[in-house]
Short mmCIF file of C-alpha atoms and ligand atoms in Angstrom, two decimals:
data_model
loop_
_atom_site.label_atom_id
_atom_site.label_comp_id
_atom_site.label_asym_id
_atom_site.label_seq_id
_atom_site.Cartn_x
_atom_site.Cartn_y
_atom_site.Cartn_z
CA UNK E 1 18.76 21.36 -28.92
CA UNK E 2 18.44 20.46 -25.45
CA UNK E 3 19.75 16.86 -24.11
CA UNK E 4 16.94 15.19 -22.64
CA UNK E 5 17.16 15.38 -18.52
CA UNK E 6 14.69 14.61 -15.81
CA UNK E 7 14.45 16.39 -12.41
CA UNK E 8 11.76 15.89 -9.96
CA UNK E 9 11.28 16.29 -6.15
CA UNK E 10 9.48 15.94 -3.14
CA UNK E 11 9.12 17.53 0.03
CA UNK E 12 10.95 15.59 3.45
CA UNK E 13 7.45 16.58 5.13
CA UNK E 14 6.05 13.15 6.81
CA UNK E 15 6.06 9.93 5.26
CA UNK E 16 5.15 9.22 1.43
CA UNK E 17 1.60 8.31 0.61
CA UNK E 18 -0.21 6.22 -2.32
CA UNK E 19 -0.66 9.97 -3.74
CA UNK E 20 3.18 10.42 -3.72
CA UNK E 21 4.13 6.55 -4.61
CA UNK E 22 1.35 6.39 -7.66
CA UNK E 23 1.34 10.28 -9.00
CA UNK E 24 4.99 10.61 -9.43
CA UNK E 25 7.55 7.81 -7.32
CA UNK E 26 6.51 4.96 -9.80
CA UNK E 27 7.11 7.17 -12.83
CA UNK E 28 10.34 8.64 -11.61
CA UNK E 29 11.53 4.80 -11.44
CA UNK E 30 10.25 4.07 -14.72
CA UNK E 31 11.94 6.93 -16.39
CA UNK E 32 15.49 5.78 -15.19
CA UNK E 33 15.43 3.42 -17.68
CA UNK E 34 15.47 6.26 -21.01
CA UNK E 35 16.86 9.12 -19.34
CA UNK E 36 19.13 10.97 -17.41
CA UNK E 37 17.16 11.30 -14.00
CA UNK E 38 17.88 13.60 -11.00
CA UNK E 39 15.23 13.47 -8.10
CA UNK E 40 15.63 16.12 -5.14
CA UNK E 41 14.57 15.80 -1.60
CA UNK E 42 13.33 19.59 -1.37
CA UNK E 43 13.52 20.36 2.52
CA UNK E 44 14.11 24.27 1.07
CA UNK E 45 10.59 24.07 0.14
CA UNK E 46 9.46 22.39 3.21
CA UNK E 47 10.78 25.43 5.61
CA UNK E 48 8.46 27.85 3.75
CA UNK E 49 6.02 26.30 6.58
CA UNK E 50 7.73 25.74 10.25
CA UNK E 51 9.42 22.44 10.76
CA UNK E 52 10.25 21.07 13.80
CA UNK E 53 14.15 20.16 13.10
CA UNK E 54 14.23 17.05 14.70
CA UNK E 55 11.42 16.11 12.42
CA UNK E 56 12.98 17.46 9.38
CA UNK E 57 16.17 15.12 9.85
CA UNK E 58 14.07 12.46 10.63
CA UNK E 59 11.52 12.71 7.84
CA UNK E 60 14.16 13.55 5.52
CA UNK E 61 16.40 10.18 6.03
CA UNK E 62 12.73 7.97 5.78
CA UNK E 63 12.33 9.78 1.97
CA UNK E 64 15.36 9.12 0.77
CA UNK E 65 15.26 5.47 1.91
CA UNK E 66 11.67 5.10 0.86
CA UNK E 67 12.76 6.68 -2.51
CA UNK E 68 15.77 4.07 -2.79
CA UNK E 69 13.03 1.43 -1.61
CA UNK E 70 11.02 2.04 -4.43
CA UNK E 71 13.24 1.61 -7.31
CA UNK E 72 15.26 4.67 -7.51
CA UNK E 73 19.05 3.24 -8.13
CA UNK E 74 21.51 5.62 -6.86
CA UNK E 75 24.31 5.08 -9.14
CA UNK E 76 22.94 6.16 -12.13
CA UNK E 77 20.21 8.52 -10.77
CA UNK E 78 21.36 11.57 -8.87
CA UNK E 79 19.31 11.45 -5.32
CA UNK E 80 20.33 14.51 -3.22
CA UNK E 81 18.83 17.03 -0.83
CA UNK E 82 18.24 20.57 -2.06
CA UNK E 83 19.98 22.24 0.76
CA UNK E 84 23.91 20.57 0.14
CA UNK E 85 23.23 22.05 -3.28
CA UNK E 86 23.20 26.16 -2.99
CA UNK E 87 23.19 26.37 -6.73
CA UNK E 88 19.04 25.86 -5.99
CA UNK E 89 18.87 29.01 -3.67
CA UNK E 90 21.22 31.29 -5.92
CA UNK E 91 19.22 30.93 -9.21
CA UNK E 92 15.78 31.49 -7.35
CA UNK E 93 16.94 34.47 -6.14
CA UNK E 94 17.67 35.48 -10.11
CA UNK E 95 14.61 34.07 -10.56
CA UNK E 96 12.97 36.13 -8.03
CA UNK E 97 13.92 39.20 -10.22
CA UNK E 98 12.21 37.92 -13.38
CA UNK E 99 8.70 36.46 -12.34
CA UNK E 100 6.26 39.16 -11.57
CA UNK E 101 4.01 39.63 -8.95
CA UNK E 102 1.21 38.96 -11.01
CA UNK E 103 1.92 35.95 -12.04
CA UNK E 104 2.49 34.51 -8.61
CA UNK E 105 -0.81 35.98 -7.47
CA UNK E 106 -2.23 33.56 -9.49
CA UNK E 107 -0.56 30.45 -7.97
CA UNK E 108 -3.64 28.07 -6.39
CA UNK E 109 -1.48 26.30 -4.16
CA UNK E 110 -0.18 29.77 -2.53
CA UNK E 111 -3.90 30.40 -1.96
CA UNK E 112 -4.70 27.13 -0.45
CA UNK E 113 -1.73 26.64 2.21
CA UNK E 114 -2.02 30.26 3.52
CA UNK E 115 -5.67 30.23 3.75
CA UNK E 116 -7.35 32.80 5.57
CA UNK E 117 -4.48 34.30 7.17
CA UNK E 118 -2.16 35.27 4.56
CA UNK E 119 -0.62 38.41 6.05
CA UNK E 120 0.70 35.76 8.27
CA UNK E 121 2.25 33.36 5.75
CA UNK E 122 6.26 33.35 4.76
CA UNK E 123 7.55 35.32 2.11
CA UNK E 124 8.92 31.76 1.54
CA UNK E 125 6.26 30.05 1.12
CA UNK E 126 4.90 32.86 -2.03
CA UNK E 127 8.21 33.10 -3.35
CA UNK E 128 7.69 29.00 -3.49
CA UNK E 129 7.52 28.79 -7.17
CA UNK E 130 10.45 30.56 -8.39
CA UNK E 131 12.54 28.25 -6.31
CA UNK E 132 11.09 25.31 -7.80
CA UNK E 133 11.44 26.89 -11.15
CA UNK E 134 15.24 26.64 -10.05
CA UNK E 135 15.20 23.53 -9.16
CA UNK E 136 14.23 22.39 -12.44
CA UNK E 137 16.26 25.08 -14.56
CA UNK E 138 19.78 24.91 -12.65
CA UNK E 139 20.15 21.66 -14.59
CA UNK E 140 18.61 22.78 -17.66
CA UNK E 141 16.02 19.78 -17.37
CA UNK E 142 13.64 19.27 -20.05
CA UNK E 143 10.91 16.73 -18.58
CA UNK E 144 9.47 16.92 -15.31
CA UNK E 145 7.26 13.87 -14.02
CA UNK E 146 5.06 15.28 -11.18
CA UNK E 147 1.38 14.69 -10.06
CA UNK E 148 -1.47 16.85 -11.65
CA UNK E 149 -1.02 19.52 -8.31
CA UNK E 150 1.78 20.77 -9.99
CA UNK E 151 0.68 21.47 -13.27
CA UNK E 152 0.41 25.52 -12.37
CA UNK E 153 3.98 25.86 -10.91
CA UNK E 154 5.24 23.99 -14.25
CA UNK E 155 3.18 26.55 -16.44
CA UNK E 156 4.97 29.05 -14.02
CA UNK E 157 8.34 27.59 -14.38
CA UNK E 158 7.93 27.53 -18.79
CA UNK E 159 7.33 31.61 -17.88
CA UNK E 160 10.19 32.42 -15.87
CA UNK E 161 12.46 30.72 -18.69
CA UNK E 162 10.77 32.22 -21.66
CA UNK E 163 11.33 35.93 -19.93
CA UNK E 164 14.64 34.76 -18.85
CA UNK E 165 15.52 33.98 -22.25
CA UNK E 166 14.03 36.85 -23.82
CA UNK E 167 15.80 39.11 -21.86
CA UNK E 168 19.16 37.22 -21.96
CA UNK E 169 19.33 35.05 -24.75
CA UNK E 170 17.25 33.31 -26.69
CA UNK E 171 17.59 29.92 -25.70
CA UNK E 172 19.58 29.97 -22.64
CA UNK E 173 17.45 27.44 -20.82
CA UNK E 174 14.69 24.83 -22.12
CA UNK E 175 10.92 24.96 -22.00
CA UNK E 176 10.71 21.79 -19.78
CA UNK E 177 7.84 19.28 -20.12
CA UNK E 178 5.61 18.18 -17.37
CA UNK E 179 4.84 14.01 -17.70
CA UNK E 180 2.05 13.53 -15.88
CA UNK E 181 0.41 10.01 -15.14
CA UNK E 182 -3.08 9.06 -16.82
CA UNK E 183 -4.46 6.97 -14.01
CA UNK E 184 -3.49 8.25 -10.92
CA UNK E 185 -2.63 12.02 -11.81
CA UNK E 186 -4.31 13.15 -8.52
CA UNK E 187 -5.15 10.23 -5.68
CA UNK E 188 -7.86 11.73 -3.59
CA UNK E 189 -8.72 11.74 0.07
CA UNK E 190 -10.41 7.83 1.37
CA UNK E 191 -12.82 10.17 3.37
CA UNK E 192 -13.78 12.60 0.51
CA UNK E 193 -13.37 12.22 -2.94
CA UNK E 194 -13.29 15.73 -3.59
CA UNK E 195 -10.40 16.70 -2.12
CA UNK E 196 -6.48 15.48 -2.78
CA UNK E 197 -4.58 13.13 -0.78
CA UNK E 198 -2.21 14.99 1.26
CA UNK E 199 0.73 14.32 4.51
CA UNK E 200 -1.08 17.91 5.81
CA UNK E 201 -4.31 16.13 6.51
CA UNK E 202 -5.15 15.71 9.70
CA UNK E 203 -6.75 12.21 10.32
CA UNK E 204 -4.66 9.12 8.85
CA UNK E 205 -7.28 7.46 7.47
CA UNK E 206 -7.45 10.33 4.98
CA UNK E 207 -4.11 8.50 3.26
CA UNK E 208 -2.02 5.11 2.72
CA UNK E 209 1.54 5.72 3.98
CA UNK E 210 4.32 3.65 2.56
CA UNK E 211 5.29 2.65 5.96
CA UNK E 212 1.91 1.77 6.61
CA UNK E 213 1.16 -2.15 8.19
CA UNK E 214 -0.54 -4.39 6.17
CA UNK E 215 -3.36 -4.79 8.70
CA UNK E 216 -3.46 -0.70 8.42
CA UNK E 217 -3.50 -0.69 4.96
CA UNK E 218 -6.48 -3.58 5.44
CA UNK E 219 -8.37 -1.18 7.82
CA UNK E 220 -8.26 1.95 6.09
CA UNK E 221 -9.21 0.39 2.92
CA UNK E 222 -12.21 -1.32 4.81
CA UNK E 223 -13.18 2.42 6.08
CA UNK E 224 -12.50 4.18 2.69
CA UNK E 225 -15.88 6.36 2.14
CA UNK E 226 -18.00 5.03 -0.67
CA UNK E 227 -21.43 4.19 -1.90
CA UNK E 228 -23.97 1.87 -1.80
CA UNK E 229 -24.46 1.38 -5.53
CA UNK E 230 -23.13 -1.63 -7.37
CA UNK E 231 -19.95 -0.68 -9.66
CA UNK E 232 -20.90 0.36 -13.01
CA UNK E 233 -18.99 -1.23 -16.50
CA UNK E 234 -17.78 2.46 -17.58
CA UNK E 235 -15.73 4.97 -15.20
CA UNK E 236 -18.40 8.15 -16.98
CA UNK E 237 -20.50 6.51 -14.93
CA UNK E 238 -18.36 7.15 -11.59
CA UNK E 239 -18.70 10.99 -12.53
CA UNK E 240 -20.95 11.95 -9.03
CA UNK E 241 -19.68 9.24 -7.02
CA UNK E 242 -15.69 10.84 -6.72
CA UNK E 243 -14.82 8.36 -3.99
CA UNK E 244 -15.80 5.37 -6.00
CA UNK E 245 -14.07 6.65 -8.60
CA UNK E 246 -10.92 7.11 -6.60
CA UNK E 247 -10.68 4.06 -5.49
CA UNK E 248 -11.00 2.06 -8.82
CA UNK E 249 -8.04 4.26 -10.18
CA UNK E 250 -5.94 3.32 -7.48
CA UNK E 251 -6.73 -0.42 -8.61
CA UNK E 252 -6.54 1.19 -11.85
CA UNK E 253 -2.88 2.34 -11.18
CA UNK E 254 -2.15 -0.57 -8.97
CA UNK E 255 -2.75 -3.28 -11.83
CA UNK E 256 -1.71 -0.88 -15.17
CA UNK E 257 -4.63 -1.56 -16.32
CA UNK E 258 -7.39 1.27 -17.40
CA UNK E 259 -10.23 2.25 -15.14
CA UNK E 260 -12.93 0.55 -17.78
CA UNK E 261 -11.17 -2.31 -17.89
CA UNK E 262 -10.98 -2.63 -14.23
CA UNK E 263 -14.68 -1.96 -14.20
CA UNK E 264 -15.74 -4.63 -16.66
CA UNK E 265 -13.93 -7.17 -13.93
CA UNK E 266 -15.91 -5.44 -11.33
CA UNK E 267 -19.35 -4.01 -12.91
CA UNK E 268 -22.53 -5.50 -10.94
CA UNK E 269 -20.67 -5.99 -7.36
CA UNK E 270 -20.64 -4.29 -4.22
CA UNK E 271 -17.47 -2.38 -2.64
CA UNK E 272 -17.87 -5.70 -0.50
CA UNK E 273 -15.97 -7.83 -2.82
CA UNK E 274 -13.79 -4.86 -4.60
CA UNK E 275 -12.88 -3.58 -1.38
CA UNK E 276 -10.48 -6.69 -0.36
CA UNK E 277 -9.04 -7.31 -3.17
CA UNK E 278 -8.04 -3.73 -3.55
CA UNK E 279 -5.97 -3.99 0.03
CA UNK E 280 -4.56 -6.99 -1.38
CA UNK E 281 -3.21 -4.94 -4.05
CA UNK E 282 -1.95 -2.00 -2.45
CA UNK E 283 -0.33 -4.59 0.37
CA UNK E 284 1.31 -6.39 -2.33
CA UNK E 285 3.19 -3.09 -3.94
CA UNK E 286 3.64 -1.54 -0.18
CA UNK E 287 4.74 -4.48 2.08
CA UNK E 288 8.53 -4.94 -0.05
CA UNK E 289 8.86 -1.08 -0.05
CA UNK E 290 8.36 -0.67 3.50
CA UNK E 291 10.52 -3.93 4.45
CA UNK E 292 13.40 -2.77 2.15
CA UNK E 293 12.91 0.96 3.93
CA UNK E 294 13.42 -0.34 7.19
CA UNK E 295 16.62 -2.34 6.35
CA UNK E 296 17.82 1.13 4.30
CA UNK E 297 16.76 3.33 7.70
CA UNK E 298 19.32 1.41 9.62
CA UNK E 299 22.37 2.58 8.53
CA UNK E 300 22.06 6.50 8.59
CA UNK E 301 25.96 6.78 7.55
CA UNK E 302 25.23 5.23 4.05
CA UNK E 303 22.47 7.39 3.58
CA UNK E 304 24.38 10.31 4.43
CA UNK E 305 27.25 9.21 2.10
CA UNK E 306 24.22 8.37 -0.85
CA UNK E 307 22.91 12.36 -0.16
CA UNK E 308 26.52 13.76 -0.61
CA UNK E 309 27.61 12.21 -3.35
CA UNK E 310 24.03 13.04 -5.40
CA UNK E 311 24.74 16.66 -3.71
CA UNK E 312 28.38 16.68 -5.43
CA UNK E 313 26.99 15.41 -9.02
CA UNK E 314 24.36 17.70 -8.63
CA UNK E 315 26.13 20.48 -8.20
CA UNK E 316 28.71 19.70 -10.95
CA UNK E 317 26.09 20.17 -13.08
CA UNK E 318 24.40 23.24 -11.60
CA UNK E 319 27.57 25.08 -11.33
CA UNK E 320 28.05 26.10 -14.78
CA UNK E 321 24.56 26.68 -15.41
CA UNK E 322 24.52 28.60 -12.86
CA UNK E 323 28.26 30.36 -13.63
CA UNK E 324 26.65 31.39 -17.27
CA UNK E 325 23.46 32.86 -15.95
CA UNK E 326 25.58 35.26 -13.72
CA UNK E 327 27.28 35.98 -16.93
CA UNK E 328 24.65 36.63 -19.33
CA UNK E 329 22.93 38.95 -16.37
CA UNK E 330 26.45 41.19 -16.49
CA UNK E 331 27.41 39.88 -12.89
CA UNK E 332 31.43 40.19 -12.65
CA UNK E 333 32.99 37.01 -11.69
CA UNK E 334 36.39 37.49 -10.85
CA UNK E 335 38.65 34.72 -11.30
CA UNK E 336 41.12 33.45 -8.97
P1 TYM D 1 5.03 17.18 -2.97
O1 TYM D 1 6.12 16.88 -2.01
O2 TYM D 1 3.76 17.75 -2.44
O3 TYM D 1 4.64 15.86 -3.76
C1 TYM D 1 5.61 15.07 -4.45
C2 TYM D 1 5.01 14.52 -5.73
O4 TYM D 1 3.82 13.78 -5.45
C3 TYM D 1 2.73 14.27 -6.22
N1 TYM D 1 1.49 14.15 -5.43
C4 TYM D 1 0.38 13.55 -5.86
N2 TYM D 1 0.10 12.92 -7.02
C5 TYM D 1 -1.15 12.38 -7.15
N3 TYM D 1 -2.10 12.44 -6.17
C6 TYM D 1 -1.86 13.06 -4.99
N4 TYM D 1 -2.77 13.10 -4.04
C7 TYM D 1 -0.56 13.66 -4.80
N5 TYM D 1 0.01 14.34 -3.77
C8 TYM D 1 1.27 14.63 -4.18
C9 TYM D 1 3.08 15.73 -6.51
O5 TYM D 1 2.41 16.21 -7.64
C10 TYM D 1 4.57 15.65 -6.70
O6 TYM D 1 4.90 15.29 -8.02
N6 TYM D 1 6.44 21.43 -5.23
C11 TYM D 1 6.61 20.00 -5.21
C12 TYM D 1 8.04 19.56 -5.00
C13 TYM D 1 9.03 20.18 -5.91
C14 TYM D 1 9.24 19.85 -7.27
C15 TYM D 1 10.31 20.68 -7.69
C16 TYM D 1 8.63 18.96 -8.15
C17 TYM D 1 9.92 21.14 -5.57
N7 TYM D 1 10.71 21.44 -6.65
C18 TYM D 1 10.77 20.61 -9.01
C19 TYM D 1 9.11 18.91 -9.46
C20 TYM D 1 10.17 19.73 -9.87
C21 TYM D 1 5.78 19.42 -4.07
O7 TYM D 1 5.46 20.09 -3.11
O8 TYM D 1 5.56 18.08 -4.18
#
């Protein structure tokens, strides 16, 4: 009963990485082709931890033009930043009085990014979720393609609607749909295979950025942690060796292939001869995007005329979402 609509986003913190480009970017551009598709540059979310403004503007222009870079065509997706759109900041407030406490006590990612000192951390920054359930319910979208990270805040989103709609109406918005890559749901670290790639890591040869050089690219593929064991022909195999595992699902991801396939190619050899042809790979898909990013970077007035028109077709569509929602609550909206 829903039309079919796709909204994702991601944060103007840093450059994009493989983890961005090969968890979500690539499928954003694919689903352009079937459906309605609005991606958001979410700089609300990235003040729930302190920016440096300069670095905000800055970081926010080099996503957009990476995004545009990639594949994302601005005339028939809607590419915006959150803040020209307050439609985002209204509903999560609504949605603020839904979601309980509880529920956001159980958010993971909450837990990880305050850490230890969490009487410390914004109320931003736990309120996190119900914005980006906004984000996704101000247009009434129905599929959301994200990385496997944000599986839990999608769960959470699906709860804030259901109550919502319980309370006001039985199917006021959609139950939206997470679409989450096989292959490369979560890239991991090239220094530890346990834990995510991530722009909040410290060193950079953690991570592939999309601006990266291809003798960078090269270097920190040539670094990448791994094993001395010869590839096996079946990724069970890979089970206890995560960074070997990693980096044949980036091939994987790289070459749409599967990760057995990729293995019966490899099985029997060394990270000796996988190893170069794997930053041959990732230089092929990254050296266009970050050419065609540079070009895109250098005229700042077309990128701030791309951000306001998304920000005006955006909002045409939050608006009445949002109008009916202040309805349905009992909010009186006088009219002029
Ligand atoms: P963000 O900015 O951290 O990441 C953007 C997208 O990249 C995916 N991703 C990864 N995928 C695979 N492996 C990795 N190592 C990896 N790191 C990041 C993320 O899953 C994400 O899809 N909360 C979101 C942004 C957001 C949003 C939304 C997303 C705000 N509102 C509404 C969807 C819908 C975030 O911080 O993504």
């Amino acid at each position: 009963m829903f039309d079919a609509r796709v909204f994702s986003g991601v944060q103007p913190t840093g450059n994009l990485h493989l983890g961005n480009y090969l968890g979500a970017i690539k499928n954003w551009v694919g689903l352009q082709k079937d459906y309605e598709t609005i991606y958001c540059i979410v700089d609300l979310h990235a003040i729930t931890v302190p920016q440096d403004p300069e670095s905000l503007k800055i970081a926010t222009y080099e996503v957009a033009a990476c995004l545009i870079a990639s594949g994302i065509h601005v005339n028939n997706s809607i590419l915006f930043n959150q803040s020209q759109v307050p439609q985002h900041a209204e509903l999560a407030w609504l949605f603020n009085c839904v979601a309980r406490l509880g529920w956001l006590n159980r958010m993971t990612q909450f837990k990880e990014k305050a850490g230890k000192n969490r009487e410390n951390a914004t109320v931003g920054l736990y309120a996190y979720p119900t914005l980006m359930a906004a984000d996704i319910l101000a247009y009434k979208a129905t599929h959301v393609p994200v990385g496997d990270d944000q599986k839990q805040h999608l769960e959470l989103t699906r709860d804030i609607a259901t109550a919502f709609n319980s309370m006001f109406g039985e199917s006021f918005f959609p139950l939206p749909k997470p679409i989450i890559q096989k292959t490369a749901a979560r890239i991991m670290s090239l220094r530890d295979g346990k834990s995510k790639m991530s722009k909040s890591e410290e060193s950079d040869f953690t991570r592939i950025n999309l601006n990266d050089g291809d003798d960078l690219i090269s270097q920190k593929i040539k670094k990448a942690k791994t094993d001395s064991e010869p590839l096996p022909d079946n990724i069970k195999a890979l089970e206890e060796r995560p960074e070997a595992r990693n980096l044949v699902g980036i091939y994987a991801a790289l070459t749409s292939q599967s990760e057995d396939k990729v293995l019966s190619e490899f099985s029997g050899g060394g990270f000796g001869k996988f190893k170069p042809l794997l930053a041959e790979c990732l230089i092929n898909e990254i050296a266009p995007i970050r050419n065609e990013m540079n070009k895109i970077l250098n005229d700042k007035a077309e990128l701030d005329r791309i951000l306001l028109r998304g920000a005006v077709r955006a909002s045409s569509i939050a608006k009445p979402i949002l109008a009916n929602c202040k309805k349905v609550i009992g909010f009186v909206q006088s009219v002029n």
